[in-house]
Amino acid sequence: AKGSGKGQFTIFNNLLEAENNKRIQMMSDLRVAVDEGQFFVEYQPQVDSLNHNVTGMEALVRWSHPKHGRVSPGDFIELAEETGQIISIGSYVLEQACQDAKAWPNDLKVSVNVSGLQCLSDNFIDMVMLTLDRTGLPPSRLELEVTESAIIENIDAVNNKLKLLKQKGISIALDDFGTGFSSLSYLQQLSIDTLKIDRSFITELDSDATAERSAAIVDVILKLAKGLNLSVTIEGVETETQLEKVNLLGGYTIQGYYFSKPLPLKEVRSFITDFTMPATG
Ligand code: C2E
Ligand code: CA
Ligand code: CA
Ligand code: CA
């Protein structure tokens, strides 16, 4: 028994070591990825569910790894945050997004994700303003998305930055709303324009067991947003049922596979010009 215990420990240790080596390898891969141009950006359309206008695009970073192929952001953003590499990745995404959006119709916004660390970095606001200057994108066409958890960890410092960005005419969205910090008291002091309701609430709208409860939660968030004079974007609408349920609660900006998956840049323009609401019924 002693022997097998030790054997298991060795296996466990080897697994840990393998995991650790993978992390270290990924860190060093990330270090060269920006310089070598391995990142690119895809855009997911946001659609007004009432008038069916395309109102914006969320920029989502993609990593085309020389050995492993496409690595999803879920597999490297957290590590890039831990190592601080998210700051240069984030600058790259912002630059690309502003440059790309400049060529789109004037009423279209581009939304760019900003990590907490990036937002708190010393020259963040200067970097954003310089990027807008360089690309010629008006501040009113840029929305920055910050997650609840990023804000909560450092609420005063982050909120000060958000306030300044808003003064410059940039919009701020609170991403993944409802999944992070659950107290609502902080909402009244935050300098934000939009709540992005997390996909998890929308997924549940489809299942018999949870549909009613989720609809109640979404309804409360919508009322809250209205009371606070905030816009709403609903994430993760995949099915017609979900869309119908969301529409019953009012008309909102929708982002989800039902309308479109994230698109490569070259498909964005035709999406904007050709988009028609999928037939229902
Ligand atoms: P997020 O900001 O919540 O972005 C939405 C994610 O949901 C995207 O995943 C998108 O592809 C996915 N999605 C959208 N609609 C649907 C749907 O109807 N069904 C399902 N199942 N999924 C949907 P993606 O591109 O894998 O990005 C994952 C996360 O990585 C993002 O979540 C964001 O937190 C982070 N991320 C992506 N790009 C950046 C970036 O440039 N900077 C930072 N800091 N984080 C980023
Ligand atoms: Ca986002
Ligand atoms: Ca989100
Ligand atoms: Ca998310």
mmCIF file of C-alpha atoms and ligand atoms in Angstrom:
data_model
loop_
_atom_site.group_PDB
_atom_site.id
_atom_site.type_symbol
_atom_site.label_atom_id
_atom_site.label_comp_id
_atom_site.label_asym_id
_atom_site.label_seq_id
_atom_site.Cartn_x
_atom_site.Cartn_y
_atom_site.Cartn_z
ATOM 1 C CA ALA A 1 0.000 0.000 0.000
ATOM 2 C CA LYS A 2 2.894 2.265 0.910
ATOM 3 C CA GLY A 3 4.516 1.550 -2.434
ATOM 4 C CA SER A 4 1.408 2.272 -4.503
ATOM 5 C CA GLY A 5 0.800 5.454 -2.519
ATOM 6 C CA LYS A 6 4.231 6.627 -3.396
ATOM 7 C CA GLY A 7 3.614 5.632 -7.022
ATOM 8 C CA GLN A 8 0.461 7.716 -7.115
ATOM 9 C CA PHE A 9 2.306 10.610 -5.635
ATOM 10 C CA THR A 10 4.939 10.318 -8.345
ATOM 11 C CA ILE A 11 2.265 10.257 -11.035
ATOM 12 C CA PHE A 12 0.601 13.273 -9.462
ATOM 13 C CA ASN A 13 3.934 15.040 -9.290
ATOM 14 C CA ASN A 14 4.660 14.268 -12.906
ATOM 15 C CA LEU A 15 1.269 15.624 -13.897
ATOM 16 C CA LEU A 16 1.921 18.805 -11.950
ATOM 17 C CA GLU A 17 5.300 19.108 -13.555
ATOM 18 C CA ALA A 18 3.829 18.601 -17.020
ATOM 19 C CA GLU A 19 1.180 21.250 -16.313
ATOM 20 C CA ASN A 20 3.834 23.605 -15.068
ATOM 21 C CA ASN A 21 6.044 23.044 -18.085
ATOM 22 C CA LYS A 22 3.068 23.723 -20.320
ATOM 23 C CA ARG A 23 2.468 27.026 -18.550
ATOM 24 C CA ILE A 24 6.095 28.042 -18.785
ATOM 25 C CA GLN A 25 6.162 27.119 -22.469
ATOM 26 C CA MET A 26 2.945 29.065 -23.101
ATOM 27 C CA MET A 27 4.372 32.114 -21.275
ATOM 28 C CA SER A 28 7.420 32.174 -23.469
ATOM 29 C CA ASP A 29 5.282 31.547 -26.568
ATOM 30 C CA LEU A 30 3.111 34.520 -25.575
ATOM 31 C CA ARG A 31 6.205 36.694 -25.263
ATOM 32 C CA VAL A 32 6.989 36.435 -28.963
ATOM 33 C CA ALA A 33 3.406 36.185 -30.203
ATOM 34 C CA VAL A 34 2.724 39.931 -30.379
ATOM 35 C CA ASP A 35 6.013 40.735 -32.102
ATOM 36 C CA GLU A 36 5.662 37.878 -34.556
ATOM 37 C CA GLY A 37 2.138 38.919 -35.505
ATOM 38 C CA GLN A 38 0.478 35.699 -34.335
ATOM 39 C CA PHE A 39 -2.587 37.481 -32.970
ATOM 40 C CA PHE A 40 -5.504 38.664 -35.023
ATOM 41 C CA VAL A 41 -8.968 39.981 -34.259
ATOM 42 C CA GLU A 42 -12.433 38.690 -35.117
ATOM 43 C CA TYR A 43 -15.646 40.681 -34.789
ATOM 44 C CA GLN A 44 -18.999 39.568 -33.441
ATOM 45 C CA PRO A 45 -21.996 41.627 -34.598
ATOM 46 C CA GLN A 46 -24.392 43.293 -32.175
ATOM 47 C CA VAL A 47 -27.926 43.719 -33.488
ATOM 48 C CA ASP A 48 -30.862 45.814 -32.327
ATOM 49 C CA SER A 49 -33.603 43.233 -31.870
ATOM 50 C CA LEU A 50 -36.405 45.704 -32.615
ATOM 51 C CA ASN A 51 -35.285 47.537 -35.751
ATOM 52 C CA HIS A 52 -32.732 44.871 -36.792
ATOM 53 C CA ASN A 53 -29.955 47.374 -37.284
ATOM 54 C CA VAL A 54 -26.383 46.238 -36.816
ATOM 55 C CA THR A 55 -25.188 48.627 -34.120
ATOM 56 C CA GLY A 56 -21.730 47.391 -33.240
ATOM 57 C CA MET A 57 -19.032 44.748 -33.317
ATOM 58 C CA GLU A 58 -17.149 43.212 -30.388
ATOM 59 C CA ALA A 59 -13.456 42.705 -31.074
ATOM 60 C CA LEU A 60 -12.294 39.266 -29.892
ATOM 61 C CA VAL A 61 -8.635 38.348 -29.955
ATOM 62 C CA ARG A 62 -7.442 35.170 -31.679
ATOM 63 C CA TRP A 63 -4.079 33.463 -31.400
ATOM 64 C CA SER A 64 -2.769 31.482 -34.275
ATOM 65 C CA HIS A 65 0.000 29.483 -32.590
ATOM 66 C CA PRO A 66 2.796 28.304 -34.902
ATOM 67 C CA LYS A 67 2.693 24.744 -33.482
ATOM 68 C CA HIS A 68 -0.720 24.280 -31.873
ATOM 69 C CA GLY A 69 -2.826 26.211 -34.372
ATOM 70 C CA ARG A 70 -5.725 28.213 -33.068
ATOM 71 C CA VAL A 71 -5.631 28.738 -29.284
ATOM 72 C CA SER A 72 -8.843 30.094 -27.753
ATOM 73 C CA PRO A 73 -8.676 33.225 -25.570
ATOM 74 C CA GLY A 74 -10.148 31.175 -22.750
ATOM 75 C CA ASP A 75 -6.854 29.266 -22.744
ATOM 76 C CA PHE A 76 -4.422 32.180 -22.638
ATOM 77 C CA ILE A 77 -6.038 35.429 -21.422
ATOM 78 C CA GLU A 78 -5.808 34.441 -17.759
ATOM 79 C CA LEU A 79 -2.142 33.538 -18.078
ATOM 80 C CA ALA A 80 -1.471 36.731 -20.023
ATOM 81 C CA GLU A 81 -3.088 38.646 -17.154
ATOM 82 C CA GLU A 82 -0.871 36.897 -14.600
ATOM 83 C CA THR A 83 2.285 37.692 -16.554
ATOM 84 C CA GLY A 84 1.280 41.224 -17.536
ATOM 85 C CA GLN A 85 1.464 40.307 -21.222
ATOM 86 C CA ILE A 86 -2.204 41.240 -21.512
ATOM 87 C CA ILE A 87 -1.078 44.877 -21.635
ATOM 88 C CA SER A 88 0.704 44.534 -24.967
ATOM 89 C CA ILE A 89 -1.930 42.126 -26.317
ATOM 90 C CA GLY A 90 -4.635 44.607 -25.323
ATOM 91 C CA SER A 91 -2.834 47.504 -27.023
ATOM 92 C CA TYR A 92 -2.564 45.446 -30.180
ATOM 93 C CA VAL A 93 -6.294 44.581 -30.147
ATOM 94 C CA LEU A 94 -7.286 48.198 -29.533
ATOM 95 C CA GLU A 95 -5.114 49.483 -32.367
ATOM 96 C CA GLN A 96 -6.428 46.852 -34.770
ATOM 97 C CA ALA A 97 -10.049 47.374 -33.750
ATOM 98 C CA CYS A 98 -9.905 51.161 -34.122
ATOM 99 C CA GLN A 99 -8.162 50.882 -37.453
ATOM 100 C CA ASP A 100 -10.708 48.348 -38.757
ATOM 101 C CA ALA A 101 -13.742 50.214 -37.402
ATOM 102 C CA LYS A 102 -12.609 53.411 -39.109
ATOM 103 C CA ALA A 103 -13.578 51.800 -42.433
ATOM 104 C CA TRP A 104 -17.083 50.770 -41.266
ATOM 105 C CA PRO A 105 -20.251 52.894 -41.424
ATOM 106 C CA ASN A 106 -20.181 55.868 -39.059
ATOM 107 C CA ASP A 107 -22.995 54.690 -36.817
ATOM 108 C CA LEU A 108 -21.207 51.454 -35.938
ATOM 109 C CA LYS A 109 -19.352 51.116 -32.643
ATOM 110 C CA VAL A 110 -16.512 48.777 -31.902
ATOM 111 C CA SER A 111 -16.297 47.189 -28.448
ATOM 112 C CA VAL A 112 -12.905 46.240 -27.074
ATOM 113 C CA ASN A 113 -12.274 44.108 -23.977
ATOM 114 C CA VAL A 114 -10.009 45.629 -21.366
ATOM 115 C CA SER A 115 -8.534 43.607 -18.520
ATOM 116 C CA GLY A 116 -8.289 45.061 -15.024
ATOM 117 C CA LEU A 117 -4.495 45.101 -15.079
ATOM 118 C CA GLN A 118 -4.469 46.852 -18.445
ATOM 119 C CA CYS A 119 -6.958 49.466 -17.281
ATOM 120 C CA LEU A 120 -4.837 50.214 -14.215
ATOM 121 C CA SER A 121 -1.563 50.445 -16.122
ATOM 122 C CA ASP A 122 0.016 53.901 -15.852
ATOM 123 C CA ASN A 123 -0.430 55.240 -19.336
ATOM 124 C CA PHE A 124 -3.676 53.459 -20.217
ATOM 125 C CA ILE A 125 -5.724 56.576 -20.963
ATOM 126 C CA ASP A 126 -2.935 58.188 -22.991
ATOM 127 C CA MET A 127 -2.521 54.947 -24.909
ATOM 128 C CA VAL A 128 -6.245 54.856 -25.741
ATOM 129 C CA MET A 129 -6.353 58.521 -26.797
ATOM 130 C CA LEU A 130 -3.200 58.188 -28.899
ATOM 131 C CA THR A 131 -4.653 55.141 -30.621
ATOM 132 C CA LEU A 132 -7.846 57.064 -31.444
ATOM 133 C CA ASP A 133 -5.749 59.961 -32.763
ATOM 134 C CA ARG A 134 -3.535 57.734 -34.855
ATOM 135 C CA THR A 135 -6.398 55.758 -36.394
ATOM 136 C CA GLY A 136 -8.787 58.700 -36.704
ATOM 137 C CA LEU A 137 -11.644 56.843 -35.007
ATOM 138 C CA PRO A 138 -13.908 59.256 -33.083
ATOM 139 C CA PRO A 139 -14.133 58.425 -29.343
ATOM 140 C CA SER A 140 -17.918 58.131 -29.668
ATOM 141 C CA ARG A 141 -17.421 55.017 -31.797
ATOM 142 C CA LEU A 142 -15.367 53.188 -29.190
ATOM 143 C CA GLU A 143 -16.801 51.153 -26.341
ATOM 144 C CA LEU A 144 -14.522 49.588 -23.755
ATOM 145 C CA GLU A 145 -15.719 46.459 -21.934
ATOM 146 C CA VAL A 146 -14.597 45.904 -18.372
ATOM 147 C CA THR A 147 -15.687 42.902 -16.313
ATOM 148 C CA GLU A 148 -17.344 43.172 -12.927
ATOM 149 C CA SER A 149 -14.529 41.239 -11.286
ATOM 150 C CA ALA A 150 -11.872 43.577 -12.735
ATOM 151 C CA ILE A 151 -13.709 46.564 -11.290
ATOM 152 C CA ILE A 152 -14.450 45.126 -7.910
ATOM 153 C CA GLU A 153 -10.838 44.258 -7.150
ATOM 154 C CA ASN A 154 -9.899 47.910 -7.358
ATOM 155 C CA ILE A 155 -13.078 49.859 -7.540
ATOM 156 C CA ASP A 156 -11.894 53.420 -6.865
ATOM 157 C CA ALA A 157 -8.829 53.281 -9.084
ATOM 158 C CA VAL A 158 -10.675 51.642 -11.986
ATOM 159 C CA ASN A 159 -13.690 53.917 -11.642
ATOM 160 C CA ASN A 160 -11.478 57.018 -11.809
ATOM 161 C CA LYS A 161 -10.087 55.811 -15.117
ATOM 162 C CA LEU A 162 -13.558 54.998 -16.433
ATOM 163 C CA LYS A 163 -14.737 58.476 -15.494
ATOM 164 C CA LEU A 164 -11.892 60.084 -17.464
ATOM 165 C CA LEU A 165 -12.528 57.850 -20.484
ATOM 166 C CA LYS A 166 -16.217 58.741 -20.408
ATOM 167 C CA GLN A 167 -15.326 62.442 -20.284
ATOM 168 C CA LYS A 168 -13.380 61.889 -23.504
ATOM 169 C CA GLY A 169 -16.555 60.549 -25.136
ATOM 170 C CA ILE A 170 -15.749 56.828 -24.973
ATOM 171 C CA SER A 171 -18.518 54.447 -23.827
ATOM 172 C CA ILE A 172 -18.031 51.893 -21.080
ATOM 173 C CA ALA A 173 -19.780 48.538 -20.813
ATOM 174 C CA LEU A 174 -19.840 46.340 -17.726
ATOM 175 C CA ASP A 175 -19.124 42.864 -19.126
ATOM 176 C CA ASP A 176 -20.398 39.512 -17.829
ATOM 177 C CA PHE A 177 -22.905 41.330 -15.629
ATOM 178 C CA GLY A 178 -24.433 39.133 -12.964
ATOM 179 C CA THR A 179 -21.552 36.672 -12.653
ATOM 180 C CA GLY A 180 -19.071 38.574 -10.519
ATOM 181 C CA PHE A 181 -19.691 40.586 -7.427
ATOM 182 C CA SER A 182 -23.318 40.271 -6.436
ATOM 183 C CA SER A 183 -23.871 43.423 -4.410
ATOM 184 C CA LEU A 184 -25.632 46.100 -6.400
ATOM 185 C CA SER A 185 -24.617 49.028 -4.231
ATOM 186 C CA TYR A 186 -21.502 49.720 -6.297
ATOM 187 C CA LEU A 187 -23.507 50.176 -9.498
ATOM 188 C CA GLN A 188 -24.717 53.636 -8.575
ATOM 189 C CA GLN A 189 -21.209 55.031 -8.321
ATOM 190 C CA LEU A 190 -19.783 53.412 -11.467
ATOM 191 C CA SER A 191 -19.101 55.461 -14.586
ATOM 192 C CA ILE A 192 -20.634 53.101 -17.116
ATOM 193 C CA ASP A 193 -23.109 53.308 -20.003
ATOM 194 C CA THR A 194 -24.076 49.704 -20.671
ATOM 195 C CA LEU A 195 -24.700 46.432 -18.866
ATOM 196 C CA LYS A 196 -23.822 43.304 -20.798
ATOM 197 C CA ILE A 197 -25.987 40.534 -19.416
ATOM 198 C CA ASP A 198 -23.955 37.342 -19.211
ATOM 199 C CA ARG A 199 -24.657 34.441 -21.525
ATOM 200 C CA SER A 200 -25.344 32.051 -18.621
ATOM 201 C CA PHE A 201 -28.727 33.687 -17.926
ATOM 202 C CA ILE A 202 -29.730 33.415 -21.572
ATOM 203 C CA THR A 203 -28.690 29.770 -21.917
ATOM 204 C CA GLU A 204 -31.048 28.918 -19.074
ATOM 205 C CA LEU A 205 -34.007 30.515 -20.861
ATOM 206 C CA ASP A 206 -34.197 27.402 -23.041
ATOM 207 C CA SER A 207 -34.375 24.711 -20.413
ATOM 208 C CA ASP A 208 -37.753 23.862 -18.902
ATOM 209 C CA ALA A 209 -36.352 23.538 -15.424
ATOM 210 C CA THR A 210 -34.829 26.995 -15.258
ATOM 211 C CA ALA A 211 -36.581 29.113 -17.886
ATOM 212 C CA GLU A 212 -38.978 30.907 -15.550
ATOM 213 C CA ARG A 213 -36.358 31.760 -12.981
ATOM 214 C CA SER A 214 -33.900 33.001 -15.573
ATOM 215 C CA ALA A 215 -36.536 35.118 -17.251
ATOM 216 C CA ALA A 216 -37.277 36.656 -13.845
ATOM 217 C CA ILE A 217 -33.594 37.439 -13.302
ATOM 218 C CA VAL A 218 -33.148 38.917 -16.767
ATOM 219 C CA ASP A 219 -36.302 40.980 -16.276
ATOM 220 C CA VAL A 220 -34.959 42.395 -13.009
ATOM 221 C CA ILE A 221 -31.622 43.267 -14.609
ATOM 222 C CA LEU A 222 -33.440 45.025 -17.453
ATOM 223 C CA LYS A 223 -35.533 47.037 -14.988
ATOM 224 C CA LEU A 224 -32.450 47.868 -12.978
ATOM 225 C CA ALA A 225 -30.678 49.086 -16.107
ATOM 226 C CA LYS A 226 -33.665 51.201 -17.037
ATOM 227 C CA GLY A 227 -33.838 52.725 -13.574
ATOM 228 C CA LEU A 228 -30.144 53.570 -13.712
ATOM 229 C CA ASN A 229 -30.459 54.874 -17.267
ATOM 230 C CA LEU A 230 -28.046 52.284 -18.658
ATOM 231 C CA SER A 231 -28.208 50.547 -22.029
ATOM 232 C CA VAL A 232 -28.266 46.769 -22.179
ATOM 233 C CA THR A 233 -26.540 44.277 -24.427
ATOM 234 C CA ILE A 234 -27.662 40.682 -24.162
ATOM 235 C CA GLU A 235 -24.975 38.113 -24.794
ATOM 236 C CA GLY A 236 -25.196 34.541 -25.984
ATOM 237 C CA VAL A 237 -28.562 34.433 -27.738
ATOM 238 C CA GLU A 238 -28.320 31.222 -29.764
ATOM 239 C CA THR A 239 -31.883 30.106 -30.436
ATOM 240 C CA GLU A 240 -35.131 31.527 -31.687
ATOM 241 C CA THR A 241 -36.794 30.637 -28.388
ATOM 242 C CA GLN A 242 -34.249 32.690 -26.497
ATOM 243 C CA LEU A 243 -34.696 35.609 -28.868
ATOM 244 C CA GLU A 244 -38.480 35.496 -28.513
ATOM 245 C CA LYS A 245 -38.231 35.438 -24.729
ATOM 246 C CA VAL A 246 -35.829 38.350 -24.749
ATOM 247 C CA ASN A 247 -38.102 40.291 -27.090
ATOM 248 C CA LEU A 248 -41.043 39.721 -24.754
ATOM 249 C CA LEU A 249 -39.094 41.636 -22.124
ATOM 250 C CA GLY A 250 -38.466 44.573 -24.475
ATOM 251 C CA GLY A 251 -36.113 45.372 -27.322
ATOM 252 C CA TYR A 252 -32.391 45.298 -26.762
ATOM 253 C CA THR A 253 -29.025 44.966 -28.382
ATOM 254 C CA ILE A 254 -28.328 41.289 -28.950
ATOM 255 C CA GLN A 255 -24.995 39.564 -29.462
ATOM 256 C CA GLY A 256 -24.997 35.831 -30.063
ATOM 257 C CA TYR A 257 -24.671 32.911 -32.436
ATOM 258 C CA TYR A 258 -28.327 33.299 -33.487
ATOM 259 C CA PHE A 259 -27.264 36.308 -35.535
ATOM 260 C CA SER A 260 -23.622 35.550 -36.045
ATOM 261 C CA LYS A 261 -20.512 33.928 -34.666
ATOM 262 C CA PRO A 262 -17.421 36.125 -34.475
ATOM 263 C CA LEU A 263 -16.374 36.917 -38.059
ATOM 264 C CA PRO A 264 -13.013 37.369 -39.711
ATOM 265 C CA LEU A 265 -12.451 40.990 -40.705
ATOM 266 C CA LYS A 266 -12.995 40.322 -44.395
ATOM 267 C CA GLU A 267 -16.558 39.114 -43.722
ATOM 268 C CA VAL A 268 -17.598 42.061 -41.552
ATOM 269 C CA ARG A 269 -18.411 44.445 -44.371
ATOM 270 C CA SER A 270 -20.710 42.039 -46.213
ATOM 271 C CA PHE A 271 -22.419 41.157 -42.929
ATOM 272 C CA ILE A 272 -23.190 44.813 -42.335
ATOM 273 C CA THR A 273 -24.579 45.386 -45.826
ATOM 274 C CA ASP A 274 -26.382 42.045 -46.287
ATOM 275 C CA PHE A 275 -27.790 41.470 -42.810
ATOM 276 C CA THR A 276 -31.447 40.616 -42.660
ATOM 277 C CA MET A 277 -33.226 39.187 -39.669
ATOM 278 C CA PRO A 278 -33.396 35.380 -39.841
ATOM 279 C CA ALA A 279 -36.947 34.258 -40.626
ATOM 280 C CA THR A 280 -38.875 33.154 -37.562
ATOM 281 C CA GLY A 281 -41.731 30.694 -37.023
HETATM 282 P P1 C2E B 1 -16.500 37.783 -23.534
HETATM 283 O O1 C2E B 1 -15.927 39.152 -23.503
HETATM 284 O O2 C2E B 1 -17.656 37.499 -22.646
HETATM 285 O O3 C2E B 1 -16.828 37.501 -25.068
HETATM 286 C C1 C2E B 1 -17.921 36.745 -25.505
HETATM 287 C C2 C2E B 1 -17.534 35.311 -25.713
HETATM 288 O O4 C2E B 1 -18.708 34.548 -25.910
HETATM 289 C C3 C2E B 1 -16.701 35.106 -26.992
HETATM 290 O O5 C2E B 1 -15.853 33.989 -26.758
HETATM 291 C C4 C2E B 1 -17.779 34.745 -28.017
HETATM 292 O O6 C2E B 1 -17.295 34.019 -29.107
HETATM 293 C C5 C2E B 1 -18.704 33.915 -27.152
HETATM 294 N N1 C2E B 1 -20.086 33.921 -27.658
HETATM 295 C C6 C2E B 1 -20.739 34.941 -28.230
HETATM 296 N N2 C2E B 1 -22.000 34.591 -28.541
HETATM 297 C C7 C2E B 1 -22.156 33.308 -28.155
HETATM 298 C C8 C2E B 1 -23.266 32.378 -28.203
HETATM 299 O O7 C2E B 1 -24.351 32.657 -28.686
HETATM 300 N N3 C2E B 1 -23.035 31.142 -27.674
HETATM 301 C C9 C2E B 1 -21.837 30.790 -27.135
HETATM 302 N N4 C2E B 1 -21.709 29.558 -26.659
HETATM 303 N N5 C2E B 1 -20.773 31.638 -27.066
HETATM 304 C C10 C2E B 1 -20.939 32.886 -27.570
HETATM 305 P P2 C2E B 1 -14.295 34.040 -27.056
HETATM 306 O O8 C2E B 1 -14.033 34.788 -28.310
HETATM 307 O O9 C2E B 1 -13.799 32.646 -26.929
HETATM 308 O O10 C2E B 1 -13.706 34.925 -25.879
HETATM 309 C C11 C2E B 1 -13.720 34.443 -24.567
HETATM 310 C C12 C2E B 1 -13.320 35.513 -23.582
HETATM 311 O O11 C2E B 1 -11.949 35.890 -23.762
HETATM 312 C C13 C2E B 1 -14.100 36.821 -23.762
HETATM 313 O O12 C2E B 1 -15.358 36.696 -23.171
HETATM 314 C C14 C2E B 1 -13.180 37.789 -23.042
HETATM 315 O O13 C2E B 1 -13.378 37.724 -21.660
HETATM 316 C C15 C2E B 1 -11.809 37.238 -23.374
HETATM 317 N N6 C2E B 1 -11.248 38.030 -24.480
HETATM 318 C C16 C2E B 1 -11.394 37.905 -25.827
HETATM 319 N N7 C2E B 1 -10.697 38.849 -26.498
HETATM 320 C C17 C2E B 1 -10.101 39.618 -25.549
HETATM 321 C C18 C2E B 1 -9.232 40.776 -25.588
HETATM 322 O O14 C2E B 1 -8.886 41.314 -26.646
HETATM 323 N N8 C2E B 1 -8.819 41.279 -24.384
HETATM 324 C C19 C2E B 1 -9.200 40.724 -23.187
HETATM 325 N N9 C2E B 1 -8.743 41.274 -22.028
HETATM 326 N N10 C2E B 1 -9.995 39.652 -23.112
HETATM 327 C C20 C2E B 1 -10.454 39.108 -24.275
HETATM 328 CA CA CA B 2 -16.624 41.139 -23.737
HETATM 329 CA CA CA B 3 -19.205 38.855 -21.749
HETATM 330 CA CA CA B 4 -17.664 35.757 -20.613
#
